[in-house]
Amino acid sequence: MKTVKVVAAVICDSIKEKNKIFATARGYGDLKGGWEFPGGKVEEGETSQEALVREIQEELDTLIEVGPYIDTIEYDYPTFHLSMDCFYCEVKEGHLELKEAEAAKWLTKDNIDDVAWLPADVTLIDKIKADMN
């Protein structure tokens, strides 16, 4: 099975506080409409952090600061294996403008379970909730 190496940004209102996190609804493909943490594929020669900065610039027209590493999610979808490095991030410059996603919202600890997370992303939710205020 083919492995796809990706990165995901858990964008917080503040890396220190973590009162709210930013989630997007996928705007294309088989998983369209499912909620996820924004990010994308790591290109040849890039570190995970470099890929994250590039992907968020492309997808959300926003410059982020990549903060602490959270986890690497390993998940088998029917047609590929996903290996996803996840990091806390915060906005340095820009306004999180949706260029690929169909929707987005800021979620708190109280409503983080209210969206239909994609299977790989949902495995991260308990860890994030434990870190949120």
PDB file of C-alpha atoms in Angstrom:
ATOM      1  CA  MET A   1       0.000   0.000   0.000  1.00  0.00           C
ATOM      2  CA  LYS A   2       1.277   3.450  -0.928  1.00  0.00           C
ATOM      3  CA  THR A   3       2.224   5.772   1.967  1.00  0.00           C
ATOM      4  CA  VAL A   4       1.309   9.442   1.686  1.00  0.00           C
ATOM      5  CA  LYS A   5       3.346  11.743   3.969  1.00  0.00           C
ATOM      6  CA  VAL A   6       1.413  14.831   5.038  1.00  0.00           C
ATOM      7  CA  VAL A   7       1.431  17.529   7.688  1.00  0.00           C
ATOM      8  CA  ALA A   8      -1.422  19.095   9.631  1.00  0.00           C
ATOM      9  CA  ALA A   9      -1.628  22.454  11.400  1.00  0.00           C
ATOM     10  CA  VAL A  10      -3.642  22.639  14.589  1.00  0.00           C
ATOM     11  CA  ILE A  11      -3.963  26.414  14.398  1.00  0.00           C
ATOM     12  CA  CYS A  12      -4.707  27.909  17.809  1.00  0.00           C
ATOM     13  CA  ASP A  13      -5.806  31.364  18.889  1.00  0.00           C
ATOM     14  CA  SER A  14      -2.633  31.202  21.001  1.00  0.00           C
ATOM     15  CA  ILE A  15      -0.103  28.371  21.216  1.00  0.00           C
ATOM     16  CA  LYS A  16       0.205  29.037  24.978  1.00  0.00           C
ATOM     17  CA  GLU A  17      -3.503  29.318  25.787  1.00  0.00           C
ATOM     18  CA  LYS A  18      -5.194  27.038  23.218  1.00  0.00           C
ATOM     19  CA  ASN A  19      -8.725  28.358  23.865  1.00  0.00           C
ATOM     20  CA  LYS A  20      -9.798  27.784  20.248  1.00  0.00           C
ATOM     21  CA  ILE A  21      -8.539  25.699  17.344  1.00  0.00           C
ATOM     22  CA  PHE A  22      -9.225  26.180  13.624  1.00  0.00           C
ATOM     23  CA  ALA A  23     -10.760  23.397  11.531  1.00  0.00           C
ATOM     24  CA  THR A  24     -11.722  23.233   7.858  1.00  0.00           C
ATOM     25  CA  ALA A  25     -14.228  21.169   5.876  1.00  0.00           C
ATOM     26  CA  ARG A  26     -12.570  19.453   2.926  1.00  0.00           C
ATOM     27  CA  GLY A  27     -13.670  21.009  -0.359  1.00  0.00           C
ATOM     28  CA  TYR A  28     -12.799  18.222  -2.814  1.00  0.00           C
ATOM     29  CA  GLY A  29     -12.255  14.500  -3.366  1.00  0.00           C
ATOM     30  CA  ASP A  30     -13.727  11.363  -1.825  1.00  0.00           C
ATOM     31  CA  LEU A  31     -13.631  12.882   1.665  1.00  0.00           C
ATOM     32  CA  LYS A  32     -15.326  16.168   0.649  1.00  0.00           C
ATOM     33  CA  GLY A  33     -17.207  17.771   3.525  1.00  0.00           C
ATOM     34  CA  GLY A  34     -15.272  15.955   6.257  1.00  0.00           C
ATOM     35  CA  TRP A  35     -13.619  18.158   8.871  1.00  0.00           C
ATOM     36  CA  GLU A  36      -9.847  18.210   9.174  1.00  0.00           C
ATOM     37  CA  PHE A  37      -6.862  20.195  10.310  1.00  0.00           C
ATOM     38  CA  PRO A  38      -5.464  22.120   7.324  1.00  0.00           C
ATOM     39  CA  GLY A  39      -2.205  21.039   5.752  1.00  0.00           C
ATOM     40  CA  GLY A  40      -1.037  18.863   2.901  1.00  0.00           C
ATOM     41  CA  LYS A  41       1.651  16.747   1.322  1.00  0.00           C
ATOM     42  CA  VAL A  42       5.316  17.042   2.200  1.00  0.00           C
ATOM     43  CA  GLU A  43       7.376  17.611  -0.945  1.00  0.00           C
ATOM     44  CA  GLU A  44      10.815  16.130  -1.659  1.00  0.00           C
ATOM     45  CA  GLY A  45      13.520  17.873   0.388  1.00  0.00           C
ATOM     46  CA  GLU A  46      11.109  19.669   2.751  1.00  0.00           C
ATOM     47  CA  THR A  47      10.952  19.304   6.507  1.00  0.00           C
ATOM     48  CA  SER A  48       7.483  18.835   7.987  1.00  0.00           C
ATOM     49  CA  GLN A  49       7.625  22.377   9.365  1.00  0.00           C
ATOM     50  CA  GLU A  50       8.570  23.858   5.966  1.00  0.00           C
ATOM     51  CA  ALA A  51       5.761  21.920   4.278  1.00  0.00           C
ATOM     52  CA  LEU A  52       3.285  23.207   6.843  1.00  0.00           C
ATOM     53  CA  VAL A  53       4.246  26.851   6.320  1.00  0.00           C
ATOM     54  CA  ARG A  54       4.004  26.403   2.517  1.00  0.00           C
ATOM     55  CA  GLU A  55       0.697  24.518   2.594  1.00  0.00           C
ATOM     56  CA  ILE A  56      -1.044  27.009   4.910  1.00  0.00           C
ATOM     57  CA  GLN A  57       0.213  29.890   2.760  1.00  0.00           C
ATOM     58  CA  GLU A  58      -1.254  28.146  -0.321  1.00  0.00           C
ATOM     59  CA  GLU A  59      -4.551  26.987   1.237  1.00  0.00           C
ATOM     60  CA  LEU A  60      -5.353  29.873   3.586  1.00  0.00           C
ATOM     61  CA  ASP A  61      -3.190  32.792   2.365  1.00  0.00           C
ATOM     62  CA  THR A  62      -1.784  33.031   5.890  1.00  0.00           C
ATOM     63  CA  LEU A  63       1.702  32.948   7.369  1.00  0.00           C
ATOM     64  CA  ILE A  64       1.879  30.706  10.432  1.00  0.00           C
ATOM     65  CA  GLU A  65       4.369  30.084  13.182  1.00  0.00           C
ATOM     66  CA  VAL A  66       4.889  26.354  13.658  1.00  0.00           C
ATOM     67  CA  GLY A  67       4.956  25.484  17.334  1.00  0.00           C
ATOM     68  CA  PRO A  68       5.255  22.244  19.293  1.00  0.00           C
ATOM     69  CA  TYR A  69       4.971  18.834  17.660  1.00  0.00           C
ATOM     70  CA  ILE A  70       1.820  16.999  18.804  1.00  0.00           C
ATOM     71  CA  ASP A  71       1.968  13.536  17.245  1.00  0.00           C
ATOM     72  CA  THR A  72       2.335  11.525  14.046  1.00  0.00           C
ATOM     73  CA  ILE A  73      -0.904   9.858  13.056  1.00  0.00           C
ATOM     74  CA  GLU A  74      -0.621   6.612  11.104  1.00  0.00           C
ATOM     75  CA  TYR A  75      -3.912   5.691   9.435  1.00  0.00           C
ATOM     76  CA  ASP A  76      -4.922   3.187   6.740  1.00  0.00           C
ATOM     77  CA  TYR A  77      -7.484   4.515   4.285  1.00  0.00           C
ATOM     78  CA  PRO A  78      -8.840   1.991   1.734  1.00  0.00           C
ATOM     79  CA  THR A  79      -6.404   3.011  -1.021  1.00  0.00           C
ATOM     80  CA  PHE A  80      -3.370   4.397   0.849  1.00  0.00           C
ATOM     81  CA  HIS A  81      -1.583   4.673   4.198  1.00  0.00           C
ATOM     82  CA  LEU A  82      -1.508   8.167   5.697  1.00  0.00           C
ATOM     83  CA  SER A  83       1.406   9.318   7.832  1.00  0.00           C
ATOM     84  CA  MET A  84       0.541  12.750   9.231  1.00  0.00           C
ATOM     85  CA  ASP A  85       2.856  14.901  11.372  1.00  0.00           C
ATOM     86  CA  CYS A  86       0.752  17.297  13.471  1.00  0.00           C
ATOM     87  CA  PHE A  87       1.912  20.554  15.047  1.00  0.00           C
ATOM     88  CA  TYR A  88       0.365  23.359  17.059  1.00  0.00           C
ATOM     89  CA  CYS A  89       0.557  26.605  15.099  1.00  0.00           C
ATOM     90  CA  GLU A  90      -0.626  30.187  15.323  1.00  0.00           C
ATOM     91  CA  VAL A  91      -1.239  32.935  12.807  1.00  0.00           C
ATOM     92  CA  LYS A  92       1.682  35.326  12.300  1.00  0.00           C
ATOM     93  CA  GLU A  93       0.232  37.262   9.383  1.00  0.00           C
ATOM     94  CA  GLY A  94      -2.988  37.017   7.364  1.00  0.00           C
ATOM     95  CA  HIS A  95      -6.659  36.222   7.890  1.00  0.00           C
ATOM     96  CA  LEU A  96      -7.169  32.484   7.176  1.00  0.00           C
ATOM     97  CA  GLU A  97      -8.845  32.989   3.792  1.00  0.00           C
ATOM     98  CA  LEU A  98     -10.377  29.749   2.458  1.00  0.00           C
ATOM     99  CA  LYS A  99      -8.948  28.875  -0.956  1.00  0.00           C
ATOM    100  CA  GLU A 100      -9.640  25.109  -1.044  1.00  0.00           C
ATOM    101  CA  ALA A 101     -11.877  24.260   1.913  1.00  0.00           C
ATOM    102  CA  GLU A 102     -15.655  24.618   1.694  1.00  0.00           C
ATOM    103  CA  ALA A 103     -16.088  25.842   5.281  1.00  0.00           C
ATOM    104  CA  ALA A 104     -14.116  26.607   8.421  1.00  0.00           C
ATOM    105  CA  LYS A 105     -14.743  27.346  12.056  1.00  0.00           C
ATOM    106  CA  TRP A 106     -13.006  28.008  15.334  1.00  0.00           C
ATOM    107  CA  LEU A 107     -13.758  25.266  17.860  1.00  0.00           C
ATOM    108  CA  THR A 108     -13.485  25.296  21.638  1.00  0.00           C
ATOM    109  CA  LYS A 109     -12.993  22.384  23.995  1.00  0.00           C
ATOM    110  CA  ASP A 110     -16.793  22.355  24.462  1.00  0.00           C
ATOM    111  CA  ASN A 111     -17.708  22.052  20.763  1.00  0.00           C
ATOM    112  CA  ILE A 112     -14.695  20.295  19.214  1.00  0.00           C
ATOM    113  CA  ASP A 113     -16.731  17.063  18.966  1.00  0.00           C
ATOM    114  CA  ASP A 114     -19.592  18.788  17.106  1.00  0.00           C
ATOM    115  CA  VAL A 115     -18.077  18.404  13.627  1.00  0.00           C
ATOM    116  CA  ALA A 116     -17.696  15.217  11.545  1.00  0.00           C
ATOM    117  CA  TRP A 117     -13.907  14.768  11.704  1.00  0.00           C
ATOM    118  CA  LEU A 118     -12.171  12.717   9.020  1.00  0.00           C
ATOM    119  CA  PRO A 119     -11.035   9.316  10.357  1.00  0.00           C
ATOM    120  CA  ALA A 120      -7.324  10.168  10.683  1.00  0.00           C
ATOM    121  CA  ASP A 121      -7.957  13.586  12.259  1.00  0.00           C
ATOM    122  CA  VAL A 122     -10.422  12.273  14.848  1.00  0.00           C
ATOM    123  CA  THR A 123      -7.658  10.175  16.406  1.00  0.00           C
ATOM    124  CA  LEU A 124      -5.959  13.430  17.482  1.00  0.00           C
ATOM    125  CA  ILE A 125      -8.964  15.057  19.192  1.00  0.00           C
ATOM    126  CA  ASP A 126      -8.567  13.618  22.711  1.00  0.00           C
ATOM    127  CA  LYS A 127      -4.908  14.686  22.822  1.00  0.00           C
ATOM    128  CA  ILE A 128      -5.824  18.220  21.687  1.00  0.00           C
ATOM    129  CA  LYS A 129      -8.704  18.470  24.170  1.00  0.00           C
ATOM    130  CA  ALA A 130      -6.309  17.552  26.982  1.00  0.00           C
ATOM    131  CA  ASP A 131      -4.062  20.480  25.974  1.00  0.00           C
ATOM    132  CA  MET A 132      -6.867  23.038  25.572  1.00  0.00           C
ATOM    133  CA  ASN A 133      -8.016  25.508  28.221  1.00  0.00           C
TER     134      ASN A 133
END
